[in-house]
Tab-separated table of C-alpha atoms in Angstrom:
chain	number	residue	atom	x	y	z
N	1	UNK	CA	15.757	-44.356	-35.397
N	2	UNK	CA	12.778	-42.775	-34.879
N	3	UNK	CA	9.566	-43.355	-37.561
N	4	UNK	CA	8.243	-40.153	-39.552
N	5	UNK	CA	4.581	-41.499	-38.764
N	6	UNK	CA	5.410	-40.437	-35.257
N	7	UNK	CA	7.406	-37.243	-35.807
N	8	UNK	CA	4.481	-36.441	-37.903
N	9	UNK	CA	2.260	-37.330	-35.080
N	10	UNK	CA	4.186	-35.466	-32.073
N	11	UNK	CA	4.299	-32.272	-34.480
N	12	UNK	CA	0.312	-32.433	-34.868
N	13	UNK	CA	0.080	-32.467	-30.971
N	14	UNK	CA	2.235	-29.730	-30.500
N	15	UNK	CA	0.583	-27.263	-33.019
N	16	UNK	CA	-2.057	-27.057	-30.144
N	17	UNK	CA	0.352	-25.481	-27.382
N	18	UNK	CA	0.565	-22.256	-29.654
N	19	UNK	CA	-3.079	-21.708	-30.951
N	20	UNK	CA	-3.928	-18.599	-29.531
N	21	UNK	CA	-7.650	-18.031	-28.154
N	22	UNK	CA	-9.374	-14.435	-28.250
N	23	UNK	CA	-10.105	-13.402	-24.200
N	24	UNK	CA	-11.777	-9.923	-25.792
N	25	UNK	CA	-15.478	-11.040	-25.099
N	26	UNK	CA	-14.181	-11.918	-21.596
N	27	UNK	CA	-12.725	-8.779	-20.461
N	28	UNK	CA	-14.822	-5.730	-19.138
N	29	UNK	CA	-13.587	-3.090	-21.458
N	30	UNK	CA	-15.069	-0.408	-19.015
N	31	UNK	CA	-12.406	-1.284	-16.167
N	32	UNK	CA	-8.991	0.160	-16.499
N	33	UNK	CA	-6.871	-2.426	-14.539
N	34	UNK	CA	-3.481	-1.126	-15.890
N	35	UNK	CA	-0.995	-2.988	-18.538
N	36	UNK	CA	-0.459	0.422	-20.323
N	37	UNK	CA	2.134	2.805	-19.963
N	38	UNK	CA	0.942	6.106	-18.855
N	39	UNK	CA	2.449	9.126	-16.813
N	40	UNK	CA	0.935	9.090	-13.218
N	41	UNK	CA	-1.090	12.496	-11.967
N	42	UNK	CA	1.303	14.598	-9.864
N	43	UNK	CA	-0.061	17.450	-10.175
N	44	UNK	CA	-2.792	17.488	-7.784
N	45	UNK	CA	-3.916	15.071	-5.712
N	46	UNK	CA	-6.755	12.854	-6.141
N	47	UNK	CA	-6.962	11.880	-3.018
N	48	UNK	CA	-4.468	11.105	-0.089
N	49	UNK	CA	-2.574	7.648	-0.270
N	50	UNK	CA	-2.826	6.815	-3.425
N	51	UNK	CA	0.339	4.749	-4.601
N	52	UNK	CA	2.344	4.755	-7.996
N	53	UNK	CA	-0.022	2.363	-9.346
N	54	UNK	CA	-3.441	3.746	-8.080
N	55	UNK	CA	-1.900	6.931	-9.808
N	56	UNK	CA	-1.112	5.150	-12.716
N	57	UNK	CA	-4.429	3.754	-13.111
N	58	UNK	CA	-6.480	6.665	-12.586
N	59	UNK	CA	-4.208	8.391	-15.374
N	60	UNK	CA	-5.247	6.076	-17.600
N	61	UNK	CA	-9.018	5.884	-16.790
N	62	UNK	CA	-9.303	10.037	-17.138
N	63	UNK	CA	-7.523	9.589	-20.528
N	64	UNK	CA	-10.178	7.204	-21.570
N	65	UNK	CA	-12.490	9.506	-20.206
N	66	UNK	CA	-11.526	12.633	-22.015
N	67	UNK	CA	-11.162	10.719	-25.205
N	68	UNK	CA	-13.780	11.337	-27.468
N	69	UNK	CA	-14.574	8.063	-28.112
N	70	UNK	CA	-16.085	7.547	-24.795
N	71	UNK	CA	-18.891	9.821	-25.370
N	72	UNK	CA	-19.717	10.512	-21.989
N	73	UNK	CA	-19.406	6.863	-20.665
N	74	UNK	CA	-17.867	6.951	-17.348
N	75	UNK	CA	-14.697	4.941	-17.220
N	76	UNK	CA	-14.068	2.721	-13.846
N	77	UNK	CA	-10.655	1.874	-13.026
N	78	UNK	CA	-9.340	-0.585	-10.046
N	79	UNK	CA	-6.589	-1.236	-7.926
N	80	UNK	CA	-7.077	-5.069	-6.184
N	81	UNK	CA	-4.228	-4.437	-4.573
N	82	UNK	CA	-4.808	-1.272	-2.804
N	83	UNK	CA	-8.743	-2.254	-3.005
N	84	UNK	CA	-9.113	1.582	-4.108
N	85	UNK	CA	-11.549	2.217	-7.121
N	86	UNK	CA	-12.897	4.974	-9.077
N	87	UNK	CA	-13.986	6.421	-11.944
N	88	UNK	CA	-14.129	9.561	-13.998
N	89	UNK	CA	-16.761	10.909	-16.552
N	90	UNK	CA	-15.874	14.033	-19.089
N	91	UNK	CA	-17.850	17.017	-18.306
N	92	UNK	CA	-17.324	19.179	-21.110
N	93	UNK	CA	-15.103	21.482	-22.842
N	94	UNK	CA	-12.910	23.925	-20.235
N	95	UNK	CA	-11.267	27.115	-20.829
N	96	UNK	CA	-7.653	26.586	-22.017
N	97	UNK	CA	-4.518	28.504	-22.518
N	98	UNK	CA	-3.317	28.911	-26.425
N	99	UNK	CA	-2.369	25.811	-27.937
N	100	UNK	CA	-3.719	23.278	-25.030
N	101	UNK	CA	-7.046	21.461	-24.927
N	102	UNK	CA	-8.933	21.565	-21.021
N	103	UNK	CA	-11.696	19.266	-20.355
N	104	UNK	CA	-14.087	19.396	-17.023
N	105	UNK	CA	-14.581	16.009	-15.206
N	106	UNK	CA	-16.146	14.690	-12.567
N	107	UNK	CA	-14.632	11.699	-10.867
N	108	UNK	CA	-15.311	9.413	-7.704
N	109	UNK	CA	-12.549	7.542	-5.736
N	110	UNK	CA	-13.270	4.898	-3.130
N	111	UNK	CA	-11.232	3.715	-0.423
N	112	UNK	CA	-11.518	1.865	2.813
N	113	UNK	CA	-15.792	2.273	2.192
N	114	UNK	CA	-15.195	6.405	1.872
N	115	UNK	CA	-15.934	7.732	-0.987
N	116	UNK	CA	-14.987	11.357	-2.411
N	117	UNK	CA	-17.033	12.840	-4.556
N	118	UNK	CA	-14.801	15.509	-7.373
N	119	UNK	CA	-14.648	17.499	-10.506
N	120	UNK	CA	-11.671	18.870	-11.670
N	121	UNK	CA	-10.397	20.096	-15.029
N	122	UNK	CA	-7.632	18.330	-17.287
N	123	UNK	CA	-5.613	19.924	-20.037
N	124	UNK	CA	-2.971	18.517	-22.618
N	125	UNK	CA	-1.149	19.383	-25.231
N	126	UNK	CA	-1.749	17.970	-28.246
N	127	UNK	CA	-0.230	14.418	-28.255
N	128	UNK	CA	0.875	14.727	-24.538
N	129	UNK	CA	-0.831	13.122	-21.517
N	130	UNK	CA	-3.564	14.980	-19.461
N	131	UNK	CA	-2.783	16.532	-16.269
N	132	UNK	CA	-5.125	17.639	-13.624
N	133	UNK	CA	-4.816	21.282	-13.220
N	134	UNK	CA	-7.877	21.742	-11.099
N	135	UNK	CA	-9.883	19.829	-8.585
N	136	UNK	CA	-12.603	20.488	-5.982
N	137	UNK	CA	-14.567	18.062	-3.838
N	138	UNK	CA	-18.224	18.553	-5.575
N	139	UNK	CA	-21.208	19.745	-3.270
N	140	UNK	CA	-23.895	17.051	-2.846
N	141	UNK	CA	-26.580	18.062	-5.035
N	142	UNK	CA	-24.328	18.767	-7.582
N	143	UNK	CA	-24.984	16.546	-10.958
């Protein structure tokens, strides 16, 4: 029969497989690395092989982007998979049809060492995910 001095015991050393440890100063809150579910960007291209996932990503970075809670920040997002990065920055209010909101960006995507250079414009509806319904590659000298 086993002693309650070392059920007791064996409990106490247990409790320490479920403490839970915040990792929130540890993670960059600037990279978008995926884990939430977001539509990809089908409507236009960002640029040409990007997978599901790189799409995926990028969807999510432009909605951080847009939000107005980034104030302007640019928001990075990265595939390590694909090793394709990028980023997109808001750019202002856009003209929008009745009953959607448009935003300007301007966004960089890297991959294989290339860079592209764009700005585009976004629009939603309200609780409904952004979709690109405009994009250009940006002149250099542009800001």
């Amino acid at each position: 029969m086993v002693s309650l001095p070392i059920i007791a015991f064996s409990a106490f050393m247990l409790v320490g497989c479920s403490v839970s440890i915040p990792m929130s100063p540890l993670i960059d809150r600037e990279t978008i690395t995926g884990s939430l579910p977001v539509k990809t960007i089908d409507s236009l291209p960002l640029a040409p092989g990007l997978d599901n996932d790189d799409k995926r990503l990028s969807a999510s970075a432009l909605a951080a982007a847009l939000d107005p809670s980034a104030n302007g920040r640019t928001i990075d997002w990265a595939n390590p998979r694909t090793n394709i990065k990028g980023s997109f920055k808001a750019a202002g209010k856009a003209p929008a049809p009745k009953g959607r909101k448009c935003m300007r960006f301007d966004a960089e995507i890297t991959q294989v060492q290339v860079t592209r250079t764009l700005t585009g414009r976004a629009c939603n509806t309200e609780g409904k995910d952004w979709t690109i319904v405009e994009i250009e590659k940006r002149e250099s000298g542009a800001s």
